[in-house]
PDB file of C-alpha atoms in Angstrom:
ATOM      1  CA  UNK U  27     -30.533 -41.088 -31.940  1.00  0.00           C
ATOM      2  CA  UNK U  28     -29.198 -38.441 -30.426  1.00  0.00           C
ATOM      3  CA  UNK U  29     -28.854 -40.307 -26.890  1.00  0.00           C
ATOM      4  CA  UNK U  30     -27.597 -42.636 -28.397  1.00  0.00           C
ATOM      5  CA  UNK U  31     -24.172 -41.298 -29.871  1.00  0.00           C
ATOM      6  CA  UNK U  32     -23.757 -39.762 -25.800  1.00  0.00           C
ATOM      7  CA  UNK U  33     -23.867 -43.329 -24.454  1.00  0.00           C
ATOM      8  CA  UNK U  34     -21.371 -44.465 -26.739  1.00  0.00           C
ATOM      9  CA  UNK U  35     -19.290 -41.600 -26.199  1.00  0.00           C
ATOM     10  CA  UNK U  36     -19.244 -41.538 -22.010  1.00  0.00           C
ATOM     11  CA  UNK U  37     -19.066 -46.081 -23.046  1.00  0.00           C
ATOM     12  CA  UNK U  38     -15.088 -45.349 -24.792  1.00  0.00           C
ATOM     13  CA  UNK U  39     -14.375 -41.930 -22.604  1.00  0.00           C
ATOM     14  CA  UNK U  40     -15.025 -45.115 -19.317  1.00  0.00           C
ATOM     15  CA  UNK U  41     -12.456 -47.685 -21.829  1.00  0.00           C
ATOM     16  CA  UNK U  42     -10.316 -45.512 -22.358  1.00  0.00           C
ATOM     17  CA  UNK U  43      -9.918 -43.612 -18.976  1.00  0.00           C
ATOM     18  CA  UNK U  44     -10.088 -47.598 -17.712  1.00  0.00           C
ATOM     19  CA  UNK U  45      -7.001 -48.539 -20.410  1.00  0.00           C
ATOM     20  CA  UNK U  46      -4.483 -45.879 -19.386  1.00  0.00           C
ATOM     21  CA  UNK U  47      -5.045 -46.437 -15.816  1.00  0.00           C
ATOM     22  CA  UNK U  48      -3.674 -50.664 -16.656  1.00  0.00           C
ATOM     23  CA  UNK U  49      -1.150 -49.456 -18.913  1.00  0.00           C
ATOM     24  CA  UNK U  50       0.035 -47.160 -16.327  1.00  0.00           C
ATOM     25  CA  UNK U  51       1.249 -49.587 -14.079  1.00  0.00           C
ATOM     26  CA  UNK U  52       4.061 -50.969 -15.380  1.00  0.00           C
ATOM     27  CA  UNK U  53       5.072 -54.982 -14.535  1.00  0.00           C
ATOM     28  CA  UNK U  54       8.600 -54.389 -12.251  1.00  0.00           C
ATOM     29  CA  UNK U  55      11.678 -57.387 -13.574  1.00  0.00           C
ATOM     30  CA  UNK U  56      11.742 -59.434 -10.745  1.00  0.00           C
ATOM     31  CA  UNK U  57      15.265 -58.611  -9.077  1.00  0.00           C
ATOM     32  CA  UNK U  58      16.855 -61.090  -6.132  1.00  0.00           C
ATOM     33  CA  UNK U  59      18.341 -60.209  -3.362  1.00  0.00           C
ATOM     34  CA  UNK U  60      21.407 -60.288  -4.864  1.00  0.00           C
ATOM     35  CA  UNK U  61      21.325 -58.600  -7.078  1.00  0.00           C
ATOM     36  CA  UNK U  62      20.064 -55.355  -5.902  1.00  0.00           C
ATOM     37  CA  UNK U  63      23.273 -56.338  -2.860  1.00  0.00           C
ATOM     38  CA  UNK U  64      25.888 -56.139  -5.439  1.00  0.00           C
ATOM     39  CA  UNK U  65      24.016 -53.176  -7.366  1.00  0.00           C
ATOM     40  CA  UNK U  66      24.366 -51.240  -3.396  1.00  0.00           C
ATOM     41  CA  UNK U  67      27.939 -52.388  -3.180  1.00  0.00           C
ATOM     42  CA  UNK U  68      28.975 -50.958  -6.625  1.00  0.00           C
ATOM     43  CA  UNK U  69      27.112 -47.543  -5.214  1.00  0.00           C
ATOM     44  CA  UNK U  70      28.406 -47.370  -2.110  1.00  0.00           C
ATOM     45  CA  UNK U  71      32.191 -48.019  -3.809  1.00  0.00           C
ATOM     46  CA  UNK U  72      30.887 -44.966  -5.996  1.00  0.00           C
ATOM     47  CA  UNK U  73      30.330 -42.877  -3.442  1.00  0.00           C
ATOM     48  CA  UNK U  74      33.466 -43.810  -1.631  1.00  0.00           C
ATOM     49  CA  UNK U  75      35.758 -43.437  -4.817  1.00  0.00           C
ATOM     50  CA  UNK U  76      33.157 -39.941  -5.484  1.00  0.00           C
ATOM     51  CA  UNK U  77      34.350 -38.941  -1.968  1.00  0.00           C
ATOM     52  CA  UNK U  78      38.473 -39.692  -2.511  1.00  0.00           C
ATOM     53  CA  UNK U  79      38.092 -37.930  -5.249  1.00  0.00           C
ATOM     54  CA  UNK U  80      36.275 -34.982  -3.403  1.00  0.00           C
ATOM     55  CA  UNK U  81      38.918 -34.942  -0.707  1.00  0.00           C
ATOM     56  CA  UNK U  82      41.926 -35.255  -3.597  1.00  0.00           C
ATOM     57  CA  UNK U  83      40.071 -32.105  -5.054  1.00  0.00           C
ATOM     58  CA  UNK U  84      39.508 -30.534  -1.624  1.00  0.00           C
ATOM     59  CA  UNK U  85      43.524 -31.007  -1.224  1.00  0.00           C
ATOM     60  CA  UNK U  86      44.286 -30.415  -4.732  1.00  0.00           C
ATOM     61  CA  UNK U  87      42.365 -26.903  -4.132  1.00  0.00           C
ATOM     62  CA  UNK U  88      44.197 -26.351  -0.471  1.00  0.00           C
ATOM     63  CA  UNK U  89      47.535 -26.426  -2.047  1.00  0.00           C
ATOM     64  CA  UNK U  90      46.428 -24.032  -5.413  1.00  0.00           C
ATOM     65  CA  UNK U  91      45.271 -21.980  -2.806  1.00  0.00           C
ATOM     66  CA  UNK U  92      48.265 -22.114  -0.157  1.00  0.00           C
ATOM     67  CA  UNK U  93      50.056 -21.881  -3.576  1.00  0.00           C
ATOM     68  CA  UNK U  94      48.079 -18.420  -4.959  1.00  0.00           C
ATOM     69  CA  UNK U  95      48.455 -17.264  -1.153  1.00  0.00           C
ATOM     70  CA  UNK U  96      52.463 -17.223  -1.594  1.00  0.00           C
ATOM     71  CA  UNK U  97      51.916 -16.271  -5.060  1.00  0.00           C
ATOM     72  CA  UNK U  98      50.416 -12.745  -3.617  1.00  0.00           C
ATOM     73  CA  UNK U  99      52.559 -12.326  -0.779  1.00  0.00           C
ATOM     74  CA  UNK U 100      55.464 -12.914  -2.558  1.00  0.00           C
ATOM     75  CA  UNK U 101      53.858  -9.580  -4.882  1.00  0.00           C
ATOM     76  CA  UNK U 102      53.052  -7.931  -1.769  1.00  0.00           C
ATOM     77  CA  UNK U 103      56.565  -8.006  -0.733  1.00  0.00           C
ATOM     78  CA  UNK U 104      57.959  -6.941  -4.259  1.00  0.00           C
ATOM     79  CA  UNK U 105      54.768  -3.945  -4.180  1.00  0.00           C
ATOM     80  CA  UNK U 106      56.825  -3.429  -0.620  1.00  0.00           C
ATOM     81  CA  UNK U 107      60.140  -3.208  -2.369  1.00  0.00           C
ATOM     82  CA  UNK U 108      58.602  -1.042  -5.103  1.00  0.00           C
ATOM     83  CA  UNK U 109      56.875   1.225  -2.328  1.00  0.00           C
ATOM     84  CA  UNK U 110      60.877   1.716  -0.959  1.00  0.00           C
ATOM     85  CA  UNK U 111      61.920   2.630  -4.204  1.00  0.00           C
ATOM     86  CA  UNK U 112      59.341   4.968  -4.700  1.00  0.00           C
ATOM     87  CA  UNK U 113      60.127   6.861  -1.725  1.00  0.00           C
ATOM     88  CA  UNK U 114      63.757   6.964  -2.432  1.00  0.00           C
ATOM     89  CA  UNK U 115      63.095   8.352  -5.534  1.00  0.00           C
ATOM     90  CA  UNK U 116      60.966  10.484  -4.452  1.00  0.00           C
ATOM     91  CA  UNK U 117      63.128  12.229  -1.890  1.00  0.00           C
ATOM     92  CA  UNK U 118      66.430  12.378  -4.238  1.00  0.00           C
ATOM     93  CA  UNK U 119      63.386  14.337  -6.494  1.00  0.00           C
ATOM     94  CA  UNK U 120      63.657  16.496  -3.250  1.00  0.00           C
ATOM     95  CA  UNK U 121      66.970  16.463  -3.087  1.00  0.00           C
ATOM     96  CA  UNK U 122      66.984  17.202  -6.655  1.00  0.00           C
ATOM     97  CA  UNK U 123      64.170  20.502  -6.009  1.00  0.00           C
ATOM     98  CA  UNK U 124      66.058  22.078  -3.177  1.00  0.00           C
ATOM     99  CA  UNK U 125      69.125  21.994  -5.090  1.00  0.00           C
ATOM    100  CA  UNK U 126      67.733  23.766  -8.245  1.00  0.00           C
ATOM    101  CA  UNK U 127      66.032  25.768  -5.455  1.00  0.00           C
ATOM    102  CA  UNK U 128      69.950  26.924  -4.229  1.00  0.00           C
ATOM    103  CA  UNK U 129      70.333  27.404  -7.528  1.00  0.00           C
ATOM    104  CA  UNK U 130      67.760  29.690  -8.430  1.00  0.00           C
ATOM    105  CA  UNK U 131      68.284  31.792  -5.629  1.00  0.00           C
ATOM    106  CA  UNK U 132      71.976  31.646  -6.190  1.00  0.00           C
ATOM    107  CA  UNK U 133      71.569  33.339  -9.912  1.00  0.00           C
ATOM    108  CA  UNK U 134      69.033  35.686  -8.683  1.00  0.00           C
ATOM    109  CA  UNK U 135      72.020  36.868  -6.595  1.00  0.00           C
ATOM    110  CA  UNK U 136      73.595  37.229  -9.278  1.00  0.00           C
ATOM    111  CA  UNK U 137      71.689  39.059 -11.265  1.00  0.00           C
ATOM    112  CA  UNK U 138      71.173  41.063  -9.270  1.00  0.00           C
ATOM    113  CA  UNK U 139      74.455  41.940  -8.444  1.00  0.00           C
ATOM    114  CA  UNK U 140      74.867  42.676 -12.154  1.00  0.00           C
ATOM    115  CA  UNK U 141      72.797  45.171 -11.788  1.00  0.00           C
ATOM    116  CA  UNK U 142      73.316  45.974  -8.901  1.00  0.00           C
ATOM    117  CA  UNK U 143      77.256  46.679 -10.964  1.00  0.00           C
ATOM    118  CA  UNK U 144      75.268  47.885 -13.952  1.00  0.00           C
ATOM    119  CA  UNK U 145      73.304  50.777 -12.003  1.00  0.00           C
ATOM    120  CA  UNK U 146      76.619  52.082 -10.355  1.00  0.00           C
ATOM    121  CA  UNK U 147      78.605  52.743 -13.430  1.00  0.00           C
ATOM    122  CA  UNK U 148      76.253  54.027 -15.361  1.00  0.00           C
ATOM    123  CA  UNK U 149      76.392  56.264 -12.178  1.00  0.00           C
ATOM    124  CA  UNK U 150      79.656  56.701 -11.377  1.00  0.00           C
ATOM    125  CA  UNK U 151      80.002  57.316 -15.150  1.00  0.00           C
ATOM    126  CA  UNK U 152      77.672  60.458 -14.885  1.00  0.00           C
ATOM    127  CA  UNK U 153      78.914  61.978 -11.791  1.00  0.00           C
ATOM    128  CA  UNK U 154      82.367  62.244 -13.490  1.00  0.00           C
ATOM    129  CA  UNK U 155      80.673  63.391 -16.532  1.00  0.00           C
ATOM    130  CA  UNK U 156      79.083  66.281 -14.203  1.00  0.00           C
ATOM    131  CA  UNK U 157      82.094  66.782 -12.282  1.00  0.00           C
ATOM    132  CA  UNK U 158      84.003  66.978 -15.730  1.00  0.00           C
ATOM    133  CA  UNK U 159      82.640  69.435 -17.709  1.00  0.00           C
ATOM    134  CA  UNK U 160      80.692  71.611 -14.205  1.00  0.00           C
ATOM    135  CA  UNK U 161      85.217  73.160 -14.695  1.00  0.00           C
ATOM    136  CA  UNK U 162      84.185  73.349 -18.194  1.00  0.00           C
ATOM    137  CA  UNK U 163      81.402  75.103 -18.051  1.00  0.00           C
ATOM    138  CA  UNK U 164      82.513  77.298 -16.039  1.00  0.00           C
ATOM    139  CA  UNK U 165      85.061  77.915 -17.763  1.00  0.00           C
ATOM    140  CA  UNK U 166      82.859  78.571 -21.031  1.00  0.00           C
ATOM    141  CA  UNK U 167      80.572  81.060 -19.008  1.00  0.00           C
ATOM    142  CA  UNK U 168      83.401  83.087 -18.166  1.00  0.00           C
ATOM    143  CA  UNK U 169      84.547  83.309 -21.980  1.00  0.00           C
ATOM    144  CA  UNK U 170      81.578  84.107 -23.330  1.00  0.00           C
ATOM    145  CA  UNK U 171      81.026  87.443 -20.571  1.00  0.00           C
ATOM    146  CA  UNK U 172      84.579  88.352 -21.454  1.00  0.00           C
ATOM    147  CA  UNK U 173      82.805  87.962 -25.382  1.00  0.00           C
ATOM    148  CA  UNK U 174      79.531  89.701 -24.043  1.00  0.00           C
ATOM    149  CA  UNK U 175      81.536  92.221 -22.309  1.00  0.00           C
ATOM    150  CA  UNK U 176      83.777  93.246 -25.031  1.00  0.00           C
ATOM    151  CA  UNK U 177      81.748  93.282 -28.069  1.00  0.00           C
ATOM    152  CA  UNK U 178      80.838  96.551 -27.855  1.00  0.00           C
ATOM    153  CA  UNK U 179      84.286  97.187 -27.742  1.00  0.00           C
ATOM    154  CA  UNK U 180      85.131  94.877 -31.228  1.00  0.00           C
ATOM    155  CA  UNK U 181      82.748  96.818 -33.116  1.00  0.00           C
ATOM    156  CA  UNK U 182      83.341 100.394 -31.560  1.00  0.00           C
ATOM    157  CA  UNK U 183      86.668  98.993 -33.083  1.00  0.00           C
ATOM    158  CA  UNK U 184      85.439  97.932 -36.400  1.00  0.00           C
ATOM    159  CA  UNK U 185      83.824 100.910 -37.056  1.00  0.00           C
ATOM    160  CA  UNK U 186      86.507 103.343 -35.956  1.00  0.00           C
ATOM    161  CA  UNK U 187      88.845 100.836 -38.748  1.00  0.00           C
ATOM    162  CA  UNK U 188      85.457 101.847 -41.627  1.00  0.00           C
ATOM    163  CA  UNK U 189      86.082 105.771 -40.489  1.00  0.00           C
ATOM    164  CA  UNK U 190      90.004 105.207 -41.420  1.00  0.00           C
ATOM    165  CA  UNK U 191      89.129 102.929 -44.422  1.00  0.00           C
ATOM    166  CA  UNK U 192      87.539 106.198 -46.098  1.00  0.00           C
ATOM    167  CA  UNK U 193      90.477 108.239 -45.960  1.00  0.00           C
ATOM    168  CA  UNK U 194      93.558 105.445 -46.066  1.00  0.00           C
ATOM    169  CA  UNK U 195      93.226 103.262 -48.964  1.00  0.00           C
ATOM    170  CA  UNK U 196      95.438  99.795 -46.972  1.00  0.00           C
ATOM    171  CA  UNK U 197      93.120  99.747 -44.880  1.00  0.00           C
ATOM    172  CA  UNK U 198      90.400 100.661 -47.293  1.00  0.00           C
ATOM    173  CA  UNK U 199      90.951  97.246 -49.091  1.00  0.00           C
ATOM    174  CA  UNK U 200      92.685  95.152 -45.646  1.00  0.00           C
ATOM    175  CA  UNK U 201      88.349  95.291 -44.685  1.00  0.00           C
ATOM    176  CA  UNK U 202      87.220  94.750 -47.561  1.00  0.00           C
ATOM    177  CA  UNK U 203      89.486  91.399 -47.906  1.00  0.00           C
ATOM    178  CA  UNK U 204      87.648  90.407 -44.480  1.00  0.00           C
ATOM    179  CA  UNK U 205      84.721  91.419 -46.282  1.00  0.00           C
ATOM    180  CA  UNK U 206      84.492  93.969 -43.032  1.00  0.00           C
ATOM    181  CA  UNK U 207      83.707  96.949 -46.007  1.00  0.00           C
TER     182      UNK U 207
END
């Protein structure tokens, strides 16, 4: 029984294998030479149309490329003009910087002159005060020396009046009036 099933299996697989080869080959419909020529002609016409379309597209692409190159050239010239304008602006900023530096130097000169003027005025005022005060100081010193020299004489004179006030009532009244007694 076992052998029988193996034999049946082998026969079935052989039949399937033979049938699959026969099904793989498809019978082609019969095409006449005229139909083949017509189809080839149509294919050539299609190829020619495609070639013409490709050429037209190539021309369009070439034209677009030329337009783009022209546009890039225009952009480059505009950038060149902008560069020259920026160069002019930079030069103008440099001139403004130089003018500003000049103004700063002038302002520093003015401040320096003002400081020198103020310092000179203060120095002159101090010098003038010293020269004016020195004679006055000399006079005051002389007066102080005179007062110091006459102080002893004054004390002696007051002592004399006090002694005189003991005998004379008028002198005693005057000394009391001035708080000298």
